Coordinates of C-alpha atoms and ligand atoms in Angstrom, one line a residue:
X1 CA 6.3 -20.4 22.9
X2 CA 5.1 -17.3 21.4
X3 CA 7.1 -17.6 18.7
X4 CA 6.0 -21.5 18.2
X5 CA 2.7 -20.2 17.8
X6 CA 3.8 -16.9 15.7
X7 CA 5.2 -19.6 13.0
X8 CA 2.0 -22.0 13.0
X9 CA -0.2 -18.8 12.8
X10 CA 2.3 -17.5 9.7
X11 CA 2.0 -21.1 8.1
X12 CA -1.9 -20.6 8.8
X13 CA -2.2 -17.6 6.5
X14 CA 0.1 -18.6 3.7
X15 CA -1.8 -21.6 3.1
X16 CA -4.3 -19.7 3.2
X17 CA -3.6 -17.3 0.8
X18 CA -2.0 -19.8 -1.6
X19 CA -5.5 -21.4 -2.0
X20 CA -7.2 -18.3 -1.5
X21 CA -9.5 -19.9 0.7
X22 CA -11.1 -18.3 4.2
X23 CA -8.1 -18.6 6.9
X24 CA -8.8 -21.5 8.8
X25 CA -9.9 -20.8 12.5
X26 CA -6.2 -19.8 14.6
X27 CA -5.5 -21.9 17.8
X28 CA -7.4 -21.0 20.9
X29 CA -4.6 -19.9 22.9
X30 CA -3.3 -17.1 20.5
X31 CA -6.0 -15.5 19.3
X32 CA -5.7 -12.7 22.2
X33 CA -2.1 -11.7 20.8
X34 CA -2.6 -11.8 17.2
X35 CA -6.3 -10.7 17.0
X36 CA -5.6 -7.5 14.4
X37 CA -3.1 -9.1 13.0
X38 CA -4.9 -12.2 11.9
X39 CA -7.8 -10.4 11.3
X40 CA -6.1 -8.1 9.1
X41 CA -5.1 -10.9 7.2
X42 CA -8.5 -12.3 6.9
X43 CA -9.0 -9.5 5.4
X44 CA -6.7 -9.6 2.7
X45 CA -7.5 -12.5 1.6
X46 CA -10.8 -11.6 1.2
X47 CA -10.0 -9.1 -1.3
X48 CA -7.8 -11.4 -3.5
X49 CA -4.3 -10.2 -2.2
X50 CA -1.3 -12.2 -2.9
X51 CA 0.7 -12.0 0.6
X52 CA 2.6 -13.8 3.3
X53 CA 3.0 -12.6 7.1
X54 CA 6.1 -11.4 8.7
X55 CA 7.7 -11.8 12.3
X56 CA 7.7 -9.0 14.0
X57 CA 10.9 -6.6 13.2
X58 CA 12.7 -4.2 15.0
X59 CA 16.0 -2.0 14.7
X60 CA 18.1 -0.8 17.6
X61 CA 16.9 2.7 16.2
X62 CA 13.8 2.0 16.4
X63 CA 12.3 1.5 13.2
X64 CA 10.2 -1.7 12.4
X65 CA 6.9 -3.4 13.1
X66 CA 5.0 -5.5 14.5
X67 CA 2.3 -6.9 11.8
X68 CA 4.3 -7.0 8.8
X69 CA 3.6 -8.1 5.3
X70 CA 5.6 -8.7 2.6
X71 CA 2.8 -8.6 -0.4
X72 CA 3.0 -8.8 -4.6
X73 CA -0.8 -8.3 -5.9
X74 CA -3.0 -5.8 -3.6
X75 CA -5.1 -7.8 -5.9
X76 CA -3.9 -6.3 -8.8
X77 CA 0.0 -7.2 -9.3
X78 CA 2.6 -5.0 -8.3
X79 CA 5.5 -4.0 -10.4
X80 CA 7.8 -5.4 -7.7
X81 CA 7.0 -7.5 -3.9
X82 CA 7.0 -4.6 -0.8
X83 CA 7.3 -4.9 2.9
X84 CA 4.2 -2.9 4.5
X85 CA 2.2 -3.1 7.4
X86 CA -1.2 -5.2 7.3
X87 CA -3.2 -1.9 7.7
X88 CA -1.6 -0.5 5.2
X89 CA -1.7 -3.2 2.8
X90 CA -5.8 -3.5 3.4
X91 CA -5.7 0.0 2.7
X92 CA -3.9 -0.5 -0.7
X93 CA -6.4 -3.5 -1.4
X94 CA -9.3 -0.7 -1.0
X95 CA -7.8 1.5 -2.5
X96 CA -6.8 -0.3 -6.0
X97 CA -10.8 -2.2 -5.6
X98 CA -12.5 1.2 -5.0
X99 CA -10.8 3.7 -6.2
X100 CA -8.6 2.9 -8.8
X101 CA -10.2 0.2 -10.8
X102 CA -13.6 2.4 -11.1
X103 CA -11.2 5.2 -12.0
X104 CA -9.7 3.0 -14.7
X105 CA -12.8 2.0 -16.4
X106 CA -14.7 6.2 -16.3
X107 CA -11.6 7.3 -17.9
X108 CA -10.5 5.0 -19.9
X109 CA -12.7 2.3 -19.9
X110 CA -9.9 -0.5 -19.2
X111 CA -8.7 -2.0 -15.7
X112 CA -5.4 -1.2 -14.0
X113 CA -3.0 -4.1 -14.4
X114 CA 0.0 -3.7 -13.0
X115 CA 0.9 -0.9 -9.8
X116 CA 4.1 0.8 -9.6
X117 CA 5.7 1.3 -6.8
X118 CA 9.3 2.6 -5.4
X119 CA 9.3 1.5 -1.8
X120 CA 6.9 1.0 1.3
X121 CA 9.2 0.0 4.6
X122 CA 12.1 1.8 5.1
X123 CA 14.1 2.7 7.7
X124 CA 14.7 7.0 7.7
X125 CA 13.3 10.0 9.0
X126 CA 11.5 12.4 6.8
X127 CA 13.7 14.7 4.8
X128 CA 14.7 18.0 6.3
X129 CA 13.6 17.1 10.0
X130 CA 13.9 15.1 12.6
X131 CA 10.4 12.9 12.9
X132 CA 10.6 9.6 11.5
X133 CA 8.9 8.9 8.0
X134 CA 5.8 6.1 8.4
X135 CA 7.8 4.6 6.1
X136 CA 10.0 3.8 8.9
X137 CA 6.8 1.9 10.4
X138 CA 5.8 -0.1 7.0
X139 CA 2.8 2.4 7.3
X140 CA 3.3 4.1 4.2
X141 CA 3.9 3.2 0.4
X142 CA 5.0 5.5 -2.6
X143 CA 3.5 4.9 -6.0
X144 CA 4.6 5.9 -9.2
X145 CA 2.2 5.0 -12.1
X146 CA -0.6 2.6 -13.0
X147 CA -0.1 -0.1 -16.1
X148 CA -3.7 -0.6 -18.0
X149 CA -4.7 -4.0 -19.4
X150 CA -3.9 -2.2 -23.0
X151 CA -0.4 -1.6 -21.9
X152 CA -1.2 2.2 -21.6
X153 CA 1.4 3.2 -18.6
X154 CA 0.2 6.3 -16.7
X155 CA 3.0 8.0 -14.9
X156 CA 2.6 10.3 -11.9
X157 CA 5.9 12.3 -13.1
X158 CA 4.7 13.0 -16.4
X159 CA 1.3 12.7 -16.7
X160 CA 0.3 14.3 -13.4
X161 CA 0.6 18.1 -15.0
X162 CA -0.3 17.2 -18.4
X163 CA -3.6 17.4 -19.6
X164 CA -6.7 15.1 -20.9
X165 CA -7.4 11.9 -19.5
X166 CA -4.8 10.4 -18.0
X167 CA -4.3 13.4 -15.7
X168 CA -7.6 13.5 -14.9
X169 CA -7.6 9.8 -14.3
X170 CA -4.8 10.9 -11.9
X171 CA -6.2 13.8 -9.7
X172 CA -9.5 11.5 -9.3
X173 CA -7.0 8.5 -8.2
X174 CA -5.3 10.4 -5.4
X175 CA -8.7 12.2 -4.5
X176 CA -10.2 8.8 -3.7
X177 CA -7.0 8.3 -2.3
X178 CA -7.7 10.9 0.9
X179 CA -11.1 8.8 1.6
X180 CA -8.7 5.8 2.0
X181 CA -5.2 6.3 3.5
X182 CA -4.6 8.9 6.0
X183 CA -1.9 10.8 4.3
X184 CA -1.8 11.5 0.5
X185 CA 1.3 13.5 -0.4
X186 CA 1.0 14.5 -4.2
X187 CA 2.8 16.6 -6.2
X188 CA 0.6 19.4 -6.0
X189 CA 1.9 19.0 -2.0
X190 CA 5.7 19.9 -2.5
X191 CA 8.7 19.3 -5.4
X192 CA 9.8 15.6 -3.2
X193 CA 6.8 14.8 -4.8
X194 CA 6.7 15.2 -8.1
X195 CA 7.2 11.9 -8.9
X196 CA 4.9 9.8 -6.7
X197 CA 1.8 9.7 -4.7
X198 CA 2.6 8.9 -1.0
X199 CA 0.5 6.8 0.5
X200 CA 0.0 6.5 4.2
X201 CA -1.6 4.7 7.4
X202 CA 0.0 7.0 9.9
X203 CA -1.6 8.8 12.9
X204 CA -1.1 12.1 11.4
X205 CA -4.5 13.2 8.8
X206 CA -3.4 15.1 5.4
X207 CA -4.3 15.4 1.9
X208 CA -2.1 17.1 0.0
X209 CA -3.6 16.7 -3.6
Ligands
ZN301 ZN1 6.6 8.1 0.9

């Protein structure tokens, strides 16, 4: 039965989005399971995300979750689709709407077009010890450079250390970063960062630009 009502709620919201139209009002009876989840996704939509809901995933190991998206503009397109959590993905909507698209026109005075990204869910523990990574969660999303409407790319591997604008553009982007995702791994944080920002929704608080 839940499940029934799972898959009408999914097929809800990917109408939805396809149109881009307010989600339509979700059945009576399972609005008090899905509440965040469908609210989440309200959410997104509002901001012009491209998206469609998973089921609800888990591994024997316990990796997984619960409100699952798998998403391909946060609005602004992504280099390749990723598997995150709702929360997260709202927070990537806020993030590329607040902080990167203002960023974008100060510095350079052209919009981000295209968001690079290696990875959001995956299931593995965090290098060298034995917690889980949020990635393990979908709670957490590494980006590695930002495509401008001119076709500048700006790379967090080499343009993070350089100098001028586009490392400016940079340090600003993961700074408004901290006011937006819990965690913000950079690589002024450590050297399994040199390449990408981490971005996460996880309990723990840290900004590591
Ligand atoms: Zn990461």
């Amino acid at each position: 039965m839940a499940r029934a009502i799972f898959a009408l709620l999914v097929t809800a919201a990917l109408s939805a989005c396809a149109s881009r139209a307010p989600a339509p009002p979700p059945p009576a009876a399972a609005v008090p399971q899905n509440l965040g989840f469908l609210a989440c996704q309200q959410g997104l939509n509002g901001t012009g995300a491209m998206f469609e809901a998973l089921t609800p995933m888990t591994t024997p190991n316990g990796c997984g979750f619960t409100e699952g998206v798998r998403i391909t503009a946060v609005p602004s397109p992504l280099n390749q689709p990723v598997v995150i959590s709702c929360p997260t993905a709202l927070a990537m909507a806020r993030f590329d709407l607040d902080v990167l698209q203002p960023a974008a026109m100060q510095h350079f005075g052209k919009r981000v077009a295209k968001i690079h990204h290696v990875g959001g869910y995956t299931c593995r523990g965090i290098a060298g010890t034995r917690k889980w990574s949020q990635h393990a969660f979908g709670n957490a999303i590494d980006v590695i450079g930002f495509d401008l409407t001119d076709g500048t790319r700006i790379l967090v591997s080499r343009d993070w250390r350089a100098r001028g604008a586009r490392a400016n553009f940079l340090h600003d982007v993961a700074r408004g970063a901290c006011q937006v995702f819990r965690v913000v791994l950079t690589p002024a944080y450590d050297k399994a960062h040199h390449d990408h920002f981490h971005l996460d929704t996880g309990p723990d608080r840290l900004c590591g630009i």
